PDB file of C-alpha atoms in Angstrom:
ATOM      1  CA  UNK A   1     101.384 129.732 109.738  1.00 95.00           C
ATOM      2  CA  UNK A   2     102.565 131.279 112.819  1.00 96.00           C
ATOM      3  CA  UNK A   3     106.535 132.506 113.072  1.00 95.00           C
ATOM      4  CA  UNK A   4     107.117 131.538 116.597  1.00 96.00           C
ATOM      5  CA  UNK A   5     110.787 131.478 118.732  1.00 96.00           C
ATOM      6  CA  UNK A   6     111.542 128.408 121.187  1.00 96.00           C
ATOM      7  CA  UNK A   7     114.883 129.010 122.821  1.00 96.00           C
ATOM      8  CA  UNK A   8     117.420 126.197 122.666  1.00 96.00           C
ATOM      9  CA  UNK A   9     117.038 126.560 126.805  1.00 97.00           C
ATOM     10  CA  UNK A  10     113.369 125.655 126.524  1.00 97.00           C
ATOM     11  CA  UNK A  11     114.507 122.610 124.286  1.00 97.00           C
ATOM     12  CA  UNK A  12     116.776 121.969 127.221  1.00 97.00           C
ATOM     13  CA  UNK A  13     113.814 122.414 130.220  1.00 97.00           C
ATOM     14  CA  UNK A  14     111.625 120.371 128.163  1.00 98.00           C
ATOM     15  CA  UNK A  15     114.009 117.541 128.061  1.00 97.00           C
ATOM     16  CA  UNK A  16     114.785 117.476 131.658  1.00 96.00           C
ATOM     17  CA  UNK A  17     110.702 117.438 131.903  1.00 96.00           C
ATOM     18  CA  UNK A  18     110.829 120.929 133.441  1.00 97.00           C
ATOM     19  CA  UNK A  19     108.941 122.563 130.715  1.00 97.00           C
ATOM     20  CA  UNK A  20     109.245 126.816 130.600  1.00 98.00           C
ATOM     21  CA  UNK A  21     105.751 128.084 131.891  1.00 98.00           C
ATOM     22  CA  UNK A  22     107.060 131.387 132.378  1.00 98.00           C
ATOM     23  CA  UNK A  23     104.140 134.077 132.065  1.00 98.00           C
ATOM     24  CA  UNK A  24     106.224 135.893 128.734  1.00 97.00           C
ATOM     25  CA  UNK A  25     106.627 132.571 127.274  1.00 97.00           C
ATOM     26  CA  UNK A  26     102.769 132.277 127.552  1.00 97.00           C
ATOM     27  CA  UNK A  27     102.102 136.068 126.835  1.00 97.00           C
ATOM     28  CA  UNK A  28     103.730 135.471 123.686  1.00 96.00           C
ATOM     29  CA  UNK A  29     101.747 132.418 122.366  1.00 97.00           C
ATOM     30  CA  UNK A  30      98.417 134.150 123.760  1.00 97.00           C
ATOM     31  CA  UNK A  31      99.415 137.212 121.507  1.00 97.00           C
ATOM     32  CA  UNK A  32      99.749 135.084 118.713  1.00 97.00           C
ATOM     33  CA  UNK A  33      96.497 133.188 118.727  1.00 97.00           C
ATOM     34  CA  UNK A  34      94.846 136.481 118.983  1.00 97.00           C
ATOM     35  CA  UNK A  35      96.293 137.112 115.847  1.00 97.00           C
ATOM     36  CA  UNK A  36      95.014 134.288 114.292  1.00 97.00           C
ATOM     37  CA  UNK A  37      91.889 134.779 115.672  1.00 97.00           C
ATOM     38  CA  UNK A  38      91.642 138.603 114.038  1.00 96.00           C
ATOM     39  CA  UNK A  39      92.950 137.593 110.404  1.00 96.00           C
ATOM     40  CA  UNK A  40      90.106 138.690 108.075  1.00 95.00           C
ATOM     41  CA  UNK A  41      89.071 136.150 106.340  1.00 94.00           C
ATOM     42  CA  UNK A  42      89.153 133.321 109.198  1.00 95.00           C
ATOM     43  CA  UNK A  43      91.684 130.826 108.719  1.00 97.00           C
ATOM     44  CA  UNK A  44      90.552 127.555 108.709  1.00 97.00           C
ATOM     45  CA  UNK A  45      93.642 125.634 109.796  1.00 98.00           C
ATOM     46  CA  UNK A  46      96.619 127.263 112.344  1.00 98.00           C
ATOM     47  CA  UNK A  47     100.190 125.681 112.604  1.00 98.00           C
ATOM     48  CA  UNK A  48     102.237 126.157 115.138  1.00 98.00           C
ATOM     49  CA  UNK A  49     106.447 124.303 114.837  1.00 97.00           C
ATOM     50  CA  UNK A  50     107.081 121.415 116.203  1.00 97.00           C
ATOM     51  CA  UNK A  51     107.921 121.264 120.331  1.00 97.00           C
ATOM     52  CA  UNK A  52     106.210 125.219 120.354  1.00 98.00           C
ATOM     53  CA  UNK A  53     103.482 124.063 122.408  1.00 98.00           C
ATOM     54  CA  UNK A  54     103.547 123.146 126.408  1.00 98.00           C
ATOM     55  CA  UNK A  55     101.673 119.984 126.919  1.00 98.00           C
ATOM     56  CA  UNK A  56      99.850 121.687 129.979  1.00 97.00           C
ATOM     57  CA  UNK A  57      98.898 124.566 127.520  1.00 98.00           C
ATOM     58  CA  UNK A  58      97.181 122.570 124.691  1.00 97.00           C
ATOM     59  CA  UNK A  59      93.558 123.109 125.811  1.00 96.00           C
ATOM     60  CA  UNK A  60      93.299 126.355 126.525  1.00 97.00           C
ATOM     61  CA  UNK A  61      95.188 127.436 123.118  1.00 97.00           C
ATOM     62  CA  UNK A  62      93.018 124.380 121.086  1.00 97.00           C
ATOM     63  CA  UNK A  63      89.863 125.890 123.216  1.00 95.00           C
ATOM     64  CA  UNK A  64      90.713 129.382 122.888  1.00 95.00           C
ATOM     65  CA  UNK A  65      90.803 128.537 118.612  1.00 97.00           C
ATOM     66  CA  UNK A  66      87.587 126.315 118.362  1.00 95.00           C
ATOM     67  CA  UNK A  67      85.561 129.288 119.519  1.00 94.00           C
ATOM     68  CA  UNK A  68      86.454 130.950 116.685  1.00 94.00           C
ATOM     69  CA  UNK A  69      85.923 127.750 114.416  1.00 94.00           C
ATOM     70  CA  UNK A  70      89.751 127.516 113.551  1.00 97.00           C
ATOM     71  CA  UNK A  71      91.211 124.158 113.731  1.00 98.00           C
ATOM     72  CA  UNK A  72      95.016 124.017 115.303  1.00 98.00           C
ATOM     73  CA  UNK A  73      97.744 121.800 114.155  1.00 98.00           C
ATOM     74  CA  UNK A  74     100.653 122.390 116.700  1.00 98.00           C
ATOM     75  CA  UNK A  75     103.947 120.612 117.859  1.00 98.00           C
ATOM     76  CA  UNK A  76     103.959 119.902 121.524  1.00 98.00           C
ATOM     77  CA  UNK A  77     106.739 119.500 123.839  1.00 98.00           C
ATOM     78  CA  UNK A  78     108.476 116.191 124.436  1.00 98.00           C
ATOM     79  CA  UNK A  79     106.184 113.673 126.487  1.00 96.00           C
ATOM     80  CA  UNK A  80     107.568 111.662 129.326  1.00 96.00           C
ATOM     81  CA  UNK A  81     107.300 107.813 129.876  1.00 94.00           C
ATOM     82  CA  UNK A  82     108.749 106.111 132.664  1.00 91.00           C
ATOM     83  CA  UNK A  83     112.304 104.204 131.638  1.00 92.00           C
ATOM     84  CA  UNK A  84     113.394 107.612 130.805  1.00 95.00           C
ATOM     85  CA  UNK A  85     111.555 107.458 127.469  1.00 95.00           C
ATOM     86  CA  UNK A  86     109.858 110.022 125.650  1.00 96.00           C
ATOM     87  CA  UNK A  87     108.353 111.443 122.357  1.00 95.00           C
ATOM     88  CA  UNK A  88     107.546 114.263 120.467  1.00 96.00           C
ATOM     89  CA  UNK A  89     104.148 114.778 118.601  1.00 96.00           C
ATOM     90  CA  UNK A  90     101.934 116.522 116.422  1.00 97.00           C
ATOM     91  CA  UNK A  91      98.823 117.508 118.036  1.00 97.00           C
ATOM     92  CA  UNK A  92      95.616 118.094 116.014  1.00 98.00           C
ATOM     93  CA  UNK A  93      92.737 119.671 116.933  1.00 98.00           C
ATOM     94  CA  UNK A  94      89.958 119.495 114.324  1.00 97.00           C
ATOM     95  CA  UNK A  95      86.675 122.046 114.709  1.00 95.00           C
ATOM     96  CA  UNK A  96      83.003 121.437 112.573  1.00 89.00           C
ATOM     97  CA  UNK A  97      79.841 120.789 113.107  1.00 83.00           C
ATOM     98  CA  UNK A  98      78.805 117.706 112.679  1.00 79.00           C
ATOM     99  CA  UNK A  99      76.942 117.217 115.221  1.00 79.00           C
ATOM    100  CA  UNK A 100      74.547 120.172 114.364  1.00 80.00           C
ATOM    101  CA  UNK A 101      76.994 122.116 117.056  1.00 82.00           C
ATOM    102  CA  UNK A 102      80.443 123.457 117.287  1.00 83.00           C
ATOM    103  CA  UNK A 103      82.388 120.448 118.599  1.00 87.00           C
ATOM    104  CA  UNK A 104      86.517 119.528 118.090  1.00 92.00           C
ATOM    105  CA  UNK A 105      88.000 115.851 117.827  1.00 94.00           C
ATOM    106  CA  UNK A 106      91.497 116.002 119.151  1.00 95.00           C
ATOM    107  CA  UNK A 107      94.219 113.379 117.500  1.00 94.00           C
ATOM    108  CA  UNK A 108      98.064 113.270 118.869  1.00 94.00           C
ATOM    109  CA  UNK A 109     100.134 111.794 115.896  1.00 94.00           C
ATOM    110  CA  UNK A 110     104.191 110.767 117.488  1.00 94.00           C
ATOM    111  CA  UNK A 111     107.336 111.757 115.261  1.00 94.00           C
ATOM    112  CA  UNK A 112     108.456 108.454 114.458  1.00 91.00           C
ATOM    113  CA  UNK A 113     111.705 108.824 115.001  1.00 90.00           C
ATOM    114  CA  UNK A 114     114.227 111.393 116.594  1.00 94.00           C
ATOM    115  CA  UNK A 115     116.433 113.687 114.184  1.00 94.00           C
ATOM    116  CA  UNK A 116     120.069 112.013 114.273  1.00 92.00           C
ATOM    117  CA  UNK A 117     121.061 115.517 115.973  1.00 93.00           C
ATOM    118  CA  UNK A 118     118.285 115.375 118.723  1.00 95.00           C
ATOM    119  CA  UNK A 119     118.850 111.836 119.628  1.00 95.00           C
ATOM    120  CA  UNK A 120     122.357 112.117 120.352  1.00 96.00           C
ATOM    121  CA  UNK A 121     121.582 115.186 122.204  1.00 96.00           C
ATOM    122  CA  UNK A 122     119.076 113.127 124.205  1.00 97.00           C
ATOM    123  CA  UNK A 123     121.475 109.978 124.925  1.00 96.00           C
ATOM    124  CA  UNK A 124     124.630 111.799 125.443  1.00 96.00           C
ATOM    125  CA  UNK A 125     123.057 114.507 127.629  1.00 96.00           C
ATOM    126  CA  UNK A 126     119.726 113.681 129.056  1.00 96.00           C
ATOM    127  CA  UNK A 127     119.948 110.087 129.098  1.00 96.00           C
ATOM    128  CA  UNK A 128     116.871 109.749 127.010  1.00 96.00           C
ATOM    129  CA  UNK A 129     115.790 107.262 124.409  1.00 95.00           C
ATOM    130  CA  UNK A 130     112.826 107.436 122.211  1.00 95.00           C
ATOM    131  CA  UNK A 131     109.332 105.833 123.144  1.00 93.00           C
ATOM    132  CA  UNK A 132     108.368 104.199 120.247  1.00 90.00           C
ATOM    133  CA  UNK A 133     110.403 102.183 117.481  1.00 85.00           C
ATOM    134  CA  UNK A 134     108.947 101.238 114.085  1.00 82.00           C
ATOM    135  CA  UNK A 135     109.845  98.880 111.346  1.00 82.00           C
ATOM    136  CA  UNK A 136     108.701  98.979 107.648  1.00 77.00           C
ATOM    137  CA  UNK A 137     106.589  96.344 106.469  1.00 76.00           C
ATOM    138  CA  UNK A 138     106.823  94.145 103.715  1.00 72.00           C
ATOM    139  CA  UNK A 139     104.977  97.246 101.107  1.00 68.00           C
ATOM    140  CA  UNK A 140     106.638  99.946 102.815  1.00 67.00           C
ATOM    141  CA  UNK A 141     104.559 101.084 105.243  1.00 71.00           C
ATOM    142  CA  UNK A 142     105.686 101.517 109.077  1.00 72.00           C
ATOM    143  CA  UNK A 143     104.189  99.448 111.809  1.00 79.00           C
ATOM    144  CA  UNK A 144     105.096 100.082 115.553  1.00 80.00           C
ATOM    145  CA  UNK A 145     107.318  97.234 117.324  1.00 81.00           C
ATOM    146  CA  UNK A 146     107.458  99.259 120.406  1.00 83.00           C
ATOM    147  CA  UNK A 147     105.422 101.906 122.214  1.00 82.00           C
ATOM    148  CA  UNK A 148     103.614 103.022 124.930  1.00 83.00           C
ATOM    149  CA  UNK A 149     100.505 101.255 125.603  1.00 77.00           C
ATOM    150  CA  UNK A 150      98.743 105.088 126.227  1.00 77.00           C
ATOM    151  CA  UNK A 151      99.532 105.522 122.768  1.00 76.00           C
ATOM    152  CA  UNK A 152      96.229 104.975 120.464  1.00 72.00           C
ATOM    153  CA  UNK A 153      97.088 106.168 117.094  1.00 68.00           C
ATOM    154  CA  UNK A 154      97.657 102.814 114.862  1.00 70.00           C
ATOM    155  CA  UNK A 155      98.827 103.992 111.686  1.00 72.00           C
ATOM    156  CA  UNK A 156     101.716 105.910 112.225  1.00 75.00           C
ATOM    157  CA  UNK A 157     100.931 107.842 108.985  1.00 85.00           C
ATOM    158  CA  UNK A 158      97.128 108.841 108.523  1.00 92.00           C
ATOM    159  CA  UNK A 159      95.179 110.898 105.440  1.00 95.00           C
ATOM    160  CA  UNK A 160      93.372 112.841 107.636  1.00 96.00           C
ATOM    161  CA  UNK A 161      89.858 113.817 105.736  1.00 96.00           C
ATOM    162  CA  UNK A 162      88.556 117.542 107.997  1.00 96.00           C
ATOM    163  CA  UNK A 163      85.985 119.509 105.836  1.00 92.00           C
ATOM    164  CA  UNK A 164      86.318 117.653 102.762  1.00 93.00           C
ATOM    165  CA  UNK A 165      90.021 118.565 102.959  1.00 96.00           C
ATOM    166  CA  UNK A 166      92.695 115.900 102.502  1.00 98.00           C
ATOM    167  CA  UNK A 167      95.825 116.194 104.167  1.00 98.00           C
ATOM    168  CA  UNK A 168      98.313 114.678 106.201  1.00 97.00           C
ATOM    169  CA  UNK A 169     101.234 115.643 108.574  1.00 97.00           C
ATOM    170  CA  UNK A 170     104.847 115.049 109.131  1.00 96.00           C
ATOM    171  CA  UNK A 171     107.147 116.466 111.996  1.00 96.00           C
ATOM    172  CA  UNK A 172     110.244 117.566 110.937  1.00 93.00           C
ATOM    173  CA  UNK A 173     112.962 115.159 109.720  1.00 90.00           C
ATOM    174  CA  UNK A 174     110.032 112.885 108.553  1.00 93.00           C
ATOM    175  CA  UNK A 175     110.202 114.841 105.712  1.00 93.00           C
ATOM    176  CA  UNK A 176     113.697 112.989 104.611  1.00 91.00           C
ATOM    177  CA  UNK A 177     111.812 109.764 104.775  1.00 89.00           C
ATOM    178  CA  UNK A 178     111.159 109.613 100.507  1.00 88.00           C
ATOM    179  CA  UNK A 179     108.975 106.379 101.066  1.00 87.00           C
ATOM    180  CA  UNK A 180     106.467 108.154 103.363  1.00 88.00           C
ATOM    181  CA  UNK A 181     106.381 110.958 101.022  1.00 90.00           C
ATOM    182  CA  UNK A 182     105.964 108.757  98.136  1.00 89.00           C
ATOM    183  CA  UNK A 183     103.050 106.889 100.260  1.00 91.00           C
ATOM    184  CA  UNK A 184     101.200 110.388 100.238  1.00 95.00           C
ATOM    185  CA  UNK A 185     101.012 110.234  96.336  1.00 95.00           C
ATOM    186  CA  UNK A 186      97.462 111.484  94.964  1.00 96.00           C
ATOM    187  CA  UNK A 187      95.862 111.107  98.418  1.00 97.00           C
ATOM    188  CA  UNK A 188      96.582 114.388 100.001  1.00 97.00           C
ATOM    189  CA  UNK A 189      95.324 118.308  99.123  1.00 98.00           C
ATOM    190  CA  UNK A 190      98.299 119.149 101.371  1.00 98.00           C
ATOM    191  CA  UNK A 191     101.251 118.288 103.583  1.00 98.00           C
ATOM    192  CA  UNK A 192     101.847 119.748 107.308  1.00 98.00           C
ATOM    193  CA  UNK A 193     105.448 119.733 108.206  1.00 97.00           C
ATOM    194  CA  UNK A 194     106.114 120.984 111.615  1.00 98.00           C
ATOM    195  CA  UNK A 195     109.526 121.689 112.344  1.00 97.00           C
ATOM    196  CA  UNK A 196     112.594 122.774 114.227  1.00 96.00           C
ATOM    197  CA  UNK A 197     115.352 122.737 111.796  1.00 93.00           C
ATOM    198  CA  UNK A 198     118.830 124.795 110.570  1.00 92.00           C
ATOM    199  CA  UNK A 199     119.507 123.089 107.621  1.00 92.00           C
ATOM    200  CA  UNK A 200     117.588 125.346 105.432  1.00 93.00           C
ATOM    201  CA  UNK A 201     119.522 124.656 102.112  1.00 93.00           C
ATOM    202  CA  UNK A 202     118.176 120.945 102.535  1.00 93.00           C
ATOM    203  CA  UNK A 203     114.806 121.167 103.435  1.00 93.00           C
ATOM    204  CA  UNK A 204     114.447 124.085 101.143  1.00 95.00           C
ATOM    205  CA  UNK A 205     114.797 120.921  98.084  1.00 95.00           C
ATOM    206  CA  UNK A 206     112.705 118.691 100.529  1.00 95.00           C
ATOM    207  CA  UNK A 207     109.772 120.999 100.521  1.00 96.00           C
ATOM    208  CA  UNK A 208     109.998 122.186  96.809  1.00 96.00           C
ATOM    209  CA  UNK A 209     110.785 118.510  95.558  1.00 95.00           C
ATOM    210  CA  UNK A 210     107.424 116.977  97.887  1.00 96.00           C
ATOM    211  CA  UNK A 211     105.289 120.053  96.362  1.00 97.00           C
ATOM    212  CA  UNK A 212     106.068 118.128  93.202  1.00 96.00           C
ATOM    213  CA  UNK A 213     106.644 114.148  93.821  1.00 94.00           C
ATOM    214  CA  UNK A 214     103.241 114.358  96.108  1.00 96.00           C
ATOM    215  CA  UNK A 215     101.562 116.762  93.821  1.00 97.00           C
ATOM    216  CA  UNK A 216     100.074 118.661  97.153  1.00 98.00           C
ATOM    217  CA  UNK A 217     100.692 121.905  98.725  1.00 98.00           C
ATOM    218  CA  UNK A 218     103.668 121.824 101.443  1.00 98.00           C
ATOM    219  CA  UNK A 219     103.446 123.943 103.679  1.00 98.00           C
ATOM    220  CA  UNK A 220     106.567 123.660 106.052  1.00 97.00           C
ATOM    221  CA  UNK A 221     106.156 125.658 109.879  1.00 98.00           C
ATOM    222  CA  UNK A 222     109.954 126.334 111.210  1.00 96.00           C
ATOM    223  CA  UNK A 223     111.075 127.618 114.484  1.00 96.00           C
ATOM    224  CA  UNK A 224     111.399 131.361 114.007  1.00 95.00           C
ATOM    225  CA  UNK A 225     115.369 131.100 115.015  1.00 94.00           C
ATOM    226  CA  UNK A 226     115.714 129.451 111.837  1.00 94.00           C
ATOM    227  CA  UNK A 227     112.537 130.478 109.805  1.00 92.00           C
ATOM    228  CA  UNK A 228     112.483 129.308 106.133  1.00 93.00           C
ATOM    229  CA  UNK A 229     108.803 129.038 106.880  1.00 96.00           C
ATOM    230  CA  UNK A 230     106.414 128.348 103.624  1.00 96.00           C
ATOM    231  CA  UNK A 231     103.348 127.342 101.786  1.00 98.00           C
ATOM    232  CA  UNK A 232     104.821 125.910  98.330  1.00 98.00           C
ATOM    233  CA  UNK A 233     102.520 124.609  95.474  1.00 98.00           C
ATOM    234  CA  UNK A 234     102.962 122.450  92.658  1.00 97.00           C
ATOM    235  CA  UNK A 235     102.250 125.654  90.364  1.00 97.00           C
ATOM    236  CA  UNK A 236     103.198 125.807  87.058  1.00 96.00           C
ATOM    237  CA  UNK A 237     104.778 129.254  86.900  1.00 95.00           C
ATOM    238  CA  UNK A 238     107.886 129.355  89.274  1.00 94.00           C
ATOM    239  CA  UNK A 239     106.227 133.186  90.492  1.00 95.00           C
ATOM    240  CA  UNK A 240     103.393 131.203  91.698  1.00 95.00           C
ATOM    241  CA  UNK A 241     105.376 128.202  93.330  1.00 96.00           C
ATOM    242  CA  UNK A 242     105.891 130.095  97.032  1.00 97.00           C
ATOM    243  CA  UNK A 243     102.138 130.944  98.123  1.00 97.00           C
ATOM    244  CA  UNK A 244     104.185 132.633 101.484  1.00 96.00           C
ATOM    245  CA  UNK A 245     107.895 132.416 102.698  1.00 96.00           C
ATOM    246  CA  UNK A 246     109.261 133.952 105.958  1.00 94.00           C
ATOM    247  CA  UNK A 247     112.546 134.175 107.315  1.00 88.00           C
ATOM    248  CA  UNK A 248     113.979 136.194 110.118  1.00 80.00           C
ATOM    249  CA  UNK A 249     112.446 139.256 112.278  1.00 83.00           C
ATOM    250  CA  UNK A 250     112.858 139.860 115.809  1.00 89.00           C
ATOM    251  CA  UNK A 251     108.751 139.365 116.599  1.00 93.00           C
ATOM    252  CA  UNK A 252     106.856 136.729 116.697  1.00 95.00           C
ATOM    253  CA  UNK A 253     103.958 136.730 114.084  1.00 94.00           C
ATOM    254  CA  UNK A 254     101.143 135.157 111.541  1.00 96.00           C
ATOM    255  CA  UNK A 255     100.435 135.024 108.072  1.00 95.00           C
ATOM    256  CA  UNK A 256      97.910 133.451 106.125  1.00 96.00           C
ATOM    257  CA  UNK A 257      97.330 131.718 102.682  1.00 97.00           C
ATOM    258  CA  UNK A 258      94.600 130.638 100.564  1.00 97.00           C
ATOM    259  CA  UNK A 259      95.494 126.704  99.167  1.00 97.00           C
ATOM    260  CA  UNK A 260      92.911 126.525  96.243  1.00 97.00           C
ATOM    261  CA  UNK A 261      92.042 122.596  96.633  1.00 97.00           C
ATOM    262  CA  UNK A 262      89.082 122.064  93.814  1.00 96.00           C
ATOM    263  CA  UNK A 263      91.548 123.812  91.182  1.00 96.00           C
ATOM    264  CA  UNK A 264      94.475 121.393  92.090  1.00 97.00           C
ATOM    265  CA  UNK A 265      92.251 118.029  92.457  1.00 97.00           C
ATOM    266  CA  UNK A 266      89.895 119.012  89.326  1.00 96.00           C
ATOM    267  CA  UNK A 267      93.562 119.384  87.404  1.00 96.00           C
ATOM    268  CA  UNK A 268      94.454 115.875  88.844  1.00 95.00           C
ATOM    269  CA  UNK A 269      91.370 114.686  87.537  1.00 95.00           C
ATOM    270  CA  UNK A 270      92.732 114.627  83.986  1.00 92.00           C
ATOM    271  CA  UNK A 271      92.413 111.444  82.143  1.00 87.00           C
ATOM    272  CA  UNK A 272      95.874 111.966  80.717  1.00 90.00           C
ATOM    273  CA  UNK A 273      98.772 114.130  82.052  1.00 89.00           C
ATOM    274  CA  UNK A 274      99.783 116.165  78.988  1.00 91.00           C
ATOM    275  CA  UNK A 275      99.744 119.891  79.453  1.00 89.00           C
ATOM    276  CA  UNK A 276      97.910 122.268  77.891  1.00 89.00           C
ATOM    277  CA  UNK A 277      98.078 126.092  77.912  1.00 88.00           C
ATOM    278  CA  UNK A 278      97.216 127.960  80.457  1.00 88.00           C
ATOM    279  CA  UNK A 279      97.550 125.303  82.654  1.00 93.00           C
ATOM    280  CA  UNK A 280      97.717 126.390  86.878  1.00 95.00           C
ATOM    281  CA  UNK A 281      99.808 123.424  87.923  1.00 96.00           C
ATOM    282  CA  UNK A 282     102.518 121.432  86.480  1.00 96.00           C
ATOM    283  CA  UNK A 283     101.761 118.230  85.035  1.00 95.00           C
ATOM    284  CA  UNK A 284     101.209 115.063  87.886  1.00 95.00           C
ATOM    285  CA  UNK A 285     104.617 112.814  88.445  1.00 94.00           C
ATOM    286  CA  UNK A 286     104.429 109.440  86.249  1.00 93.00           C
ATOM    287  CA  UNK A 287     102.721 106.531  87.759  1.00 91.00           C
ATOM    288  CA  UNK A 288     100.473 109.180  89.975  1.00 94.00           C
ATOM    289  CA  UNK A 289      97.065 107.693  90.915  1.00 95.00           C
ATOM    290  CA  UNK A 290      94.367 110.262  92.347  1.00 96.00           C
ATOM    291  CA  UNK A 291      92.137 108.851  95.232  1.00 95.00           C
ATOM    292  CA  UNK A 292      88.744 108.134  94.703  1.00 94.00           C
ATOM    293  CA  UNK A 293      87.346 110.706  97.503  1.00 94.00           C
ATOM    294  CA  UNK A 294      89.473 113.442  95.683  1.00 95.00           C
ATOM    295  CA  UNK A 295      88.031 113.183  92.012  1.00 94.00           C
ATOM    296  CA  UNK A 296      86.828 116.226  89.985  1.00 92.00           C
ATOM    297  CA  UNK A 297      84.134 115.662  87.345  1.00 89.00           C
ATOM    298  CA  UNK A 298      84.538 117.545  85.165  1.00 86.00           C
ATOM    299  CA  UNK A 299      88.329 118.091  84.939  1.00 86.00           C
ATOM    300  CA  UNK A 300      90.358 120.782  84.262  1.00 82.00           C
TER     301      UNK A 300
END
């Protein structure tokens, strides 16, 4: 996770489509990759919050990390369509081999939806609507009725499979959404929340109450002005429940954790979900189904 500060000016810049590509804004991200890039072990995965990342900057941070074989998950800065529409979104940029070579598949995932904060802020200010608007269908999942035709992605809410790893992503006030959460149930190893949020109290419950209803790690990335930044497990032993949590600090840093994925699916892969002792995890929500790709034999 990295503990990065984006001013509420560069919010502003960004929504005028004057993005900050000030030289210490870029210092500062640079310094943090290299960070990344020197943890001992290698991280496999980097987050970065949500609207941290220039667009114009994307490749040569995603670049910069595929070298090193570490795969970056990063919130970008508000896209602009014409009609005085934009987005926000969730880029990924997933590193393997394949091909018998280092090589990197990049996918841009859009935040649904606006926070009811940002899109007033957008209207009443900037003049700015959302790009995209989507509707539930008749089992609950969301289908786009409108967006741009640039936009590829068709379902607005992927598993993404990287490395035998099964996880998906949400960008900030997505998390509120219990449906989409509930949607997630027994497919994912972890959730990616990338987010700019102050109202730590709530997502605090969010994040601790998807760890469970999901059954995954959620790991939530905050902008540093905020922080309440964490990797939270469905452990069984509260001690063991916050794998990392960071708040405050005047510097911009990482830190790493280690999300152990066979113990958690190979505990899932109980026939029955009474406990036992000594037990890692607490016990799978009623109704939980485990996906087929994420099985265990033999179970724990």
């Amino acid at each position: 996770m990295t503990n990065l500060k984006t001013e509420d000016s560069d919010w502003a810049a960004m929504a005028c489509n004057k993005s900050n590509l000030s030289a210490a804004r870029y210092s500062r991200i640079a310094e943090l990759v290299e960070q990344v890039i020197n943890l001992k072990p290698k991280p496999d995965y980097v987050l970065f919050p949500e609207l941290s990342i220039p667009l114009p900057w994307i490749d040569t941070v995603a670049n910069y990390l595929a070298q090193s074989g570490i795969s970056l998950i990063a919130g970008t800065e508000y896209r602009h369509y014409e009609n005085d529409e934009l987005l926000s979104e969730a880029c990924l940029v997933l590193t393997d081999n394949r091909l018998g070579f280092p090589s990197a598949v990049r996918i841009w995932q859009p935040k649904l939806e606006p926070a009811v904060g940002e899109d007033k802020e957008l209207t009443a200010k900037f003049g700015k609507k959302w790009a995209i608007e989507v509707k539930e269908n008749s089992k609950g999942i969301p289908v786009y009725t409108h967006k741009p035709k640039s936009l590829e992605i068709d379902n607005p809410k992927p598993v993404y499979i990287h490395n035998d790893v099964y996880f998906g992503v949400m960008v900030c006030s997505e998390l509120q959404n219990s449906k989409a959460r509930v949607n997630f149930q027994g497919e994912l190893d972890a959730l990616m929340v990338l987010s700019w949020n102050q109202d730590l109290e709530t997502f605090a419950s969010l994040v601790e109450s998807a760890a469970l209803d999901i059954h995954a790690y959620t790991i939530l990335v905050n902008n540093r002005k905020y922080g309440d930044s964490r990797v939270r497990s469905p452990a069984k032993e509260s001690y063991e429940r916050d794998l990392a949590r960071v708040r405050g600090g005047d510097n911009d840093f990482v830190i790493a954790a280690t999300l152990h994925v066979d113990d958690l699916r190979a505990f899932q892969s109980r026939a029955k979900r009474w406990p036992q002792e000594g037990d890692k995890f607490k016990p799978v929500p009623e109704g939980f189904r485990l996906a087929k790709g994420r099985r265990r034999l033999p179970p724990k």
